[in-house]
Structures are given as C-alpha cells and as structure tokens.
Amino acid sequence: MEFFLDTGIVDEIKEAVDWGLVNGVTTNPSLIAKSGRTQEDVIKEICSLVNGPISAEVISTDKVGMLKEAEELAKIHDNVVIKLPLTIDGISACKVLSDQSIKTNVTLCFSANQALLAAKNGATYVSPFIGRLDDIGHSGMGLIEEIRVIFDNYGFPTQILAASVRHSDHVREAALVGADVATMPLSCMKSLFKHPLTDIGLEKFLADHKKSL
Ligand code: G3P
C-alpha cells in the first residue's frame, strides 16, 4: 500500500518526507486555500520535495475548461496528476487525458458505479471519500470493498486511492480490504506510529539499561 499525504502545507510534507514514508501527495482546492498560496506555487514546491504522484485539482466544471487547466497543470512537472471531479464533464475529460497518457485522479467518488465510470475511462486513480460517507452513516470501507471486487473482476488497472481518511483505523481497514493507496493528513500518518505498549516498553528498556551501567 502506498501512503500519500493529503495537504497543501509544505512544512507538513517536509516533516513526513524525512520519515521515508511519503509516496505521493494529494491536494484539493480547500487544502490549497488553507496554504494561503497559489496552486501553481504549492504544486511546484511539492514536486521538488516528493518524487511521486502529486495530485492537483481543476476548478473548471466544463470539459473544455478542465482540459485547458489540465494542460497548464501538467506543464508544472511530469509527476503532476490531474484531479477531476466525478461528473459527466470530469469523466469525459478523464478519457481525453488518459488517451494522451496524462495521469488522472477522479475525485469525489461516493459509489461503486461512479468508480466503474472512472475505471472505464482509464483513470489512473479513483478517490472514494470514506470519511465523508461515514459522516452520513454509510460505510466508507464497504465502498472500497465493492470497488476492489469490481476492479479485480475486470482487471481494471485504476488504483483505488482511499481518501477522506480521518484516523488510523481507516488506514488499517483500507489496507485489509486492498486499497492501493491511502491519502491522509499528517496527524493521521503520525498516529500510525502510536501504541501505548511501545511507549511503556521503551521506557522500561531505558530504565533497565540505566541499572546495568
Ligand atoms: O483530498 C480529498 C480528501 O481526502 C478530503 O478529506 O477530510 O475533507 O473529507 P475530508
């Protein structure tokens, strides 16, 4: 399973890159807005820090506008992945871009049928939003399971990118059901390290070591 950081804050990326665990980065308009910088600036800097797929989202809602934005975003760096919303225009633009071998990440996926559309049009990644489904009482993880079965049934190469990941259990469950990637905030990635018995055990080892001096 690959780990992506879901952020537009460069300092957070620098911190996690140092742990050797960041395979890529995803952003969205809300995350870029939080950074207080332009998307182009942020994406350029992220590409200089992480040698992996970096998702940058289009703002246009029509196919022509999306393709125009995609062209500009793709010029920033070879690692840029064009993030498109799961709409008729987004899925149509996905087909055009995948035919040109430009990498895509179809976002705002909330159903297995939507994921099937993205896969049929050659998306590199599809992003089911598991936290937002959980928020409304649906099963985010159930959706990942369904998409896994469908993609395996037909051998679709589209990767399942578990998004809207909120806590460490989401990561564990997404790994168990076979998501290819989990994108998460820095706080969530940090929480993966944590177990109280690790802290207690380390404290005891260090105390015992002192006794042996
Ligand atoms: O990048 C999309 C995403 O992961 C959104 O997460 O927490 O805003 O639902 P959240």
GROMACS .gro file of C-alpha atoms and ligand atoms in nm:
model
  223
    1MET     CA    1   0.000   0.000   0.000
    2GLU     CA    2   0.127   0.345  -0.088
    3PHE     CA    3   0.094   0.639   0.151
    4PHE     CA    4   0.013   0.984   0.018
    5LEU     CA    5  -0.009   1.299   0.229
    6ASP     CA    6  -0.333   1.493   0.185
    7THR     CA    7  -0.217   1.852   0.235
    8GLY     CA    8  -0.118   2.179   0.073
    9ILE     CA    9   0.115   2.274   0.361
   10VAL     CA   10   0.472   2.230   0.250
   11ASP     CA   11   0.618   2.217   0.603
   12GLU     CA   12   0.398   1.915   0.681
   13ILE     CA   13   0.531   1.740   0.371
   14LYS     CA   14   0.892   1.818   0.469
   15GLU     CA   15   0.833   1.664   0.813
   16ALA     CA   16   0.686   1.337   0.681
   17VAL     CA   17   0.927   1.303   0.388
   18ASP     CA   18   1.202   1.271   0.646
   19TRP     CA   19   1.035   0.952   0.778
   20GLY     CA   20   1.071   0.792   0.435
   21LEU     CA   21   0.700   0.710   0.415
   22VAL     CA   22   0.559   0.958   0.164
   23ASN     CA   23   0.499   0.804  -0.178
   24GLY     CA   24   0.295   1.095  -0.314
   25VAL     CA   25   0.076   1.394  -0.225
   26THR     CA   26  -0.286   1.487  -0.291
   27THR     CA   27  -0.427   1.838  -0.275
   28ASN     CA   28  -0.770   1.989  -0.336
   29PRO     CA   29  -0.898   2.347  -0.359
   30SER     CA   30  -0.981   2.356   0.014
   31LEU     CA   31  -0.631   2.239   0.111
   32ILE     CA   32  -0.466   2.486  -0.128
   33ALA     CA   33  -0.681   2.769   0.016
   34LYS     CA   34  -0.555   2.678   0.365
   35SER     CA   35  -0.194   2.723   0.246
   36GLY     CA   36  -0.263   3.088   0.152
   37ARG     CA   37  -0.060   3.040  -0.169
   38THR     CA   38  -0.141   2.983  -0.535
   39GLN     CA   39  -0.191   2.627  -0.654
   40GLU     CA   40   0.093   2.660  -0.905
   41ASP     CA   41   0.339   2.771  -0.637
   42VAL     CA   42   0.239   2.498  -0.395
   43ILE     CA   43   0.244   2.220  -0.655
   44LYS     CA   44   0.585   2.333  -0.786
   45GLU     CA   45   0.734   2.321  -0.438
   46ILE     CA   46   0.575   1.987  -0.355
   47CYS     CA   47   0.718   1.839  -0.676
   48SER     CA   48   1.065   1.949  -0.565
   49LEU     CA   49   1.020   1.764  -0.232
   50VAL     CA   50   0.846   1.440  -0.329
   51ASN     CA   51   0.938   1.222  -0.624
   52GLY     CA   52   0.597   1.063  -0.673
   53PRO     CA   53   0.246   1.136  -0.796
   54ILE     CA   54   0.124   1.485  -0.694
   55SER     CA   55  -0.248   1.545  -0.746
   56ALA     CA   56  -0.361   1.896  -0.845
   57GLU     CA   57  -0.733   1.959  -0.892
   58VAL     CA   58  -0.905   2.153  -1.170
   59ILE     CA   59  -1.156   2.422  -1.080
   60SER     CA   60  -1.349   2.435  -1.409
   61THR     CA   61  -1.676   2.247  -1.423
   62ASP     CA   62  -1.691   2.214  -1.803
   63LYS     CA   63  -1.485   1.968  -2.008
   64VAL     CA   64  -1.312   2.229  -2.225
   65GLY     CA   65  -1.209   2.435  -1.922
   66MET     CA   66  -1.090   2.124  -1.738
   67LEU     CA   67  -0.873   2.021  -2.032
   68LYS     CA   68  -0.726   2.369  -2.061
   69GLU     CA   69  -0.638   2.370  -1.688
   70ALA     CA   70  -0.504   2.016  -1.713
   71GLU     CA   71  -0.268   2.122  -1.989
   72GLU     CA   72  -0.125   2.402  -1.771
   73LEU     CA   73  -0.101   2.184  -1.460
   74ALA     CA   74   0.070   1.903  -1.650
   75LYS     CA   75   0.338   2.151  -1.761
   76ILE     CA   76   0.443   2.210  -1.399
   77HIS     CA   77   0.608   1.869  -1.360
   78ASP     CA   78   0.592   1.515  -1.503
   79ASN     CA   79   0.469   1.388  -1.166
   80VAL     CA   80   0.155   1.604  -1.165
   81VAL     CA   81  -0.167   1.401  -1.165
   82ILE     CA   82  -0.479   1.584  -1.284
   83LYS     CA   83  -0.759   1.562  -1.031
   84LEU     CA   84  -1.104   1.571  -1.190
   85PRO     CA   85  -1.446   1.568  -1.023
   86LEU     CA   86  -1.677   1.272  -1.077
   87THR     CA   87  -1.919   1.447  -1.313
   88ILE     CA   88  -2.007   1.383  -1.677
   89ASP     CA   89  -1.758   1.654  -1.778
   90GLY     CA   90  -1.490   1.522  -1.542
   91ILE     CA   91  -1.525   1.163  -1.663
   92SER     CA   92  -1.526   1.278  -2.028
   93ALA     CA   93  -1.212   1.486  -1.968
   94CYS     CA   94  -1.057   1.181  -1.799
   95LYS     CA   95  -1.095   0.982  -2.121
   96VAL     CA   96  -0.923   1.254  -2.326
   97LEU     CA   97  -0.635   1.281  -2.079
   98SER     CA   98  -0.585   0.907  -2.037
   99ASP     CA   99  -0.576   0.870  -2.418
  100GLN     CA  100  -0.286   1.119  -2.405
  101SER     CA  101  -0.117   0.918  -2.125
  102ILE     CA  102  -0.170   1.203  -1.877
  103LYS     CA  103  -0.226   1.070  -1.526
  104THR     CA  104  -0.562   1.137  -1.364
  105ASN     CA  105  -0.723   1.109  -1.022
  106VAL     CA  106  -1.103   1.107  -1.031
  107THR     CA  107  -1.220   1.258  -0.705
  108LEU     CA  108  -1.545   1.292  -0.508
  109CYS     CA  109  -1.633   0.926  -0.564
  110PHE     CA  110  -1.913   0.804  -0.339
  111SER     CA  111  -2.045   0.494  -0.517
  112ALA     CA  112  -1.918   0.178  -0.688
  113ASN     CA  113  -2.088   0.278  -1.013
  114GLN     CA  114  -1.905   0.610  -1.010
  115ALA     CA  115  -1.575   0.423  -0.961
  116LEU     CA  116  -1.664   0.195  -1.253
  117LEU     CA  117  -1.710   0.501  -1.478
  118ALA     CA  118  -1.367   0.634  -1.380
  119ALA     CA  119  -1.204   0.295  -1.446
  120LYS     CA  120  -1.376   0.255  -1.783
  121ASN     CA  121  -1.237   0.591  -1.895
  122GLY     CA  122  -0.884   0.498  -1.791
  123ALA     CA  123  -0.839   0.693  -1.467
  124THR     CA  124  -0.503   0.630  -1.303
  125TYR     CA  125  -0.662   0.670  -0.959
  126VAL     CA  126  -1.016   0.689  -0.826
  127SER     CA  127  -1.069   0.851  -0.487
  128PRO     CA  128  -1.357   0.716  -0.277
  129PHE     CA  129  -1.415   0.955   0.017
  130ILE     CA  130  -1.452   0.717   0.309
  131GLY     CA  131  -1.471   0.968   0.597
  132ARG     CA  132  -1.745   1.173   0.432
  133LEU     CA  133  -1.951   0.855   0.375
  134ASP     CA  134  -1.903   0.754   0.739
  135ASP     CA  135  -2.014   1.107   0.836
  136ILE     CA  136  -2.359   1.045   0.683
  137GLY     CA  137  -2.393   0.698   0.832
  138HIS     CA  138  -2.285   0.499   0.524
  139SER     CA  139  -1.993   0.258   0.514
  140GLY     CA  140  -1.688   0.416   0.354
  141MET     CA  141  -1.496   0.092   0.386
  142GLY     CA  142  -1.783  -0.107   0.235
  143LEU     CA  143  -1.745   0.111  -0.074
  144ILE     CA  144  -1.372   0.036  -0.101
  145GLU     CA  145  -1.451  -0.337  -0.072
  146GLU     CA  146  -1.707  -0.316  -0.354
  147ILE     CA  147  -1.471  -0.123  -0.581
  148ARG     CA  148  -1.191  -0.375  -0.513
  149VAL     CA  149  -1.415  -0.664  -0.622
  150ILE     CA  150  -1.531  -0.483  -0.937
  151PHE     CA  151  -1.182  -0.377  -1.043
  152ASP     CA  152  -1.047  -0.730  -0.982
  153ASN     CA  153  -1.342  -0.889  -1.171
  154TYR     CA  154  -1.248  -0.700  -1.485
  155GLY     CA  155  -0.876  -0.643  -1.435
  156PHE     CA  156  -0.907  -0.262  -1.433
  157PRO     CA  157  -0.564  -0.112  -1.362
  158THR     CA  158  -0.718   0.201  -1.199
  159GLN     CA  159  -0.578   0.231  -0.847
  160ILE     CA  160  -0.810   0.270  -0.551
  161LEU     CA  161  -0.698   0.574  -0.356
  162ALA     CA  162  -0.873   0.579  -0.018
  163ALA     CA  163  -0.941   0.947   0.051
  164SER     CA  164  -1.107   1.143   0.328
  165VAL     CA  165  -0.912   0.922   0.566
  166ARG     CA  166  -0.958   1.057   0.917
  167HIS     CA  167  -0.790   0.814   1.158
  168SER     CA  168  -0.558   0.516   1.189
  169ASP     CA  169  -0.841   0.260   1.175
  170HIS     CA  170  -0.933   0.388   0.830
  171VAL     CA  171  -0.576   0.311   0.718
  172ARG     CA  172  -0.577  -0.037   0.873
  173GLU     CA  173  -0.915  -0.126   0.725
  174ALA     CA  174  -0.830   0.017   0.382
  175ALA     CA  175  -0.512  -0.193   0.382
  176LEU     CA  176  -0.711  -0.504   0.482
  177VAL     CA  177  -0.963  -0.463   0.201
  178GLY     CA  178  -0.693  -0.396  -0.058
  179ALA     CA  179  -0.695  -0.022  -0.132
  180ASP     CA  180  -0.385   0.056  -0.338
  181VAL     CA  181  -0.319   0.392  -0.174
  182ALA     CA  182  -0.431   0.579   0.136
  183THR     CA  183  -0.405   0.956   0.136
  184MET     CA  184  -0.412   1.108   0.481
  185PRO     CA  185  -0.344   1.422   0.683
  186LEU     CA  186  -0.011   1.446   0.865
  187SER     CA  187  -0.183   1.391   1.203
  188CYS     CA  188  -0.321   1.058   1.079
  189MET     CA  189   0.018   0.944   0.946
  190LYS     CA  190   0.172   1.031   1.284
  191SER     CA  191  -0.095   0.835   1.469
  192LEU     CA  192   0.006   0.516   1.283
  193PHE     CA  193   0.327   0.504   1.488
  194LYS     CA  194   0.145   0.514   1.819
  195HIS     CA  195   0.083   0.228   2.058
  196PRO     CA  196   0.086   0.275   2.438
  197LEU     CA  197   0.273  -0.053   2.487
  198THR     CA  198   0.555   0.075   2.264
  199ASP     CA  199   0.599   0.380   2.488
  200ILE     CA  200   0.574   0.178   2.811
  201GLY     CA  201   0.810  -0.088   2.674
  202LEU     CA  202   1.069   0.167   2.564
  203GLU     CA  203   1.055   0.345   2.899
  204LYS     CA  204   1.120   0.014   3.077
  205PHE     CA  205   1.407  -0.083   2.845
  206LEU     CA  206   1.575   0.255   2.903
  207ALA     CA  207   1.525   0.233   3.282
  208ASP     CA  208   1.670  -0.121   3.289
  209HIS     CA  209   1.963  -0.010   3.072
  210LYS     CA  210   2.046   0.264   3.325
  211LYS     CA  211   2.056  -0.001   3.602
  212SER     CA  212   2.311  -0.205   3.409
  213LEU     CA  213   2.560   0.088   3.389
  214G3P     O1  214  -0.846   1.512  -0.088
  214G3P     C1  215  -0.976   1.478  -0.055
  214G3P     C2  216  -0.997   1.441   0.084
  214G3P     O2  217  -0.910   1.348   0.133
  214G3P     C3  218  -1.095   1.510   0.167
  214G3P     O3  219  -1.092   1.474   0.303
  214G3P     O4  220  -1.144   1.506   0.542
  214G3P     O5  221  -1.207   1.685   0.375
  214G3P     O6  222  -1.330   1.469   0.382
  214G3P     P1  223  -1.200   1.537   0.405
   0.00000   0.00000   0.00000
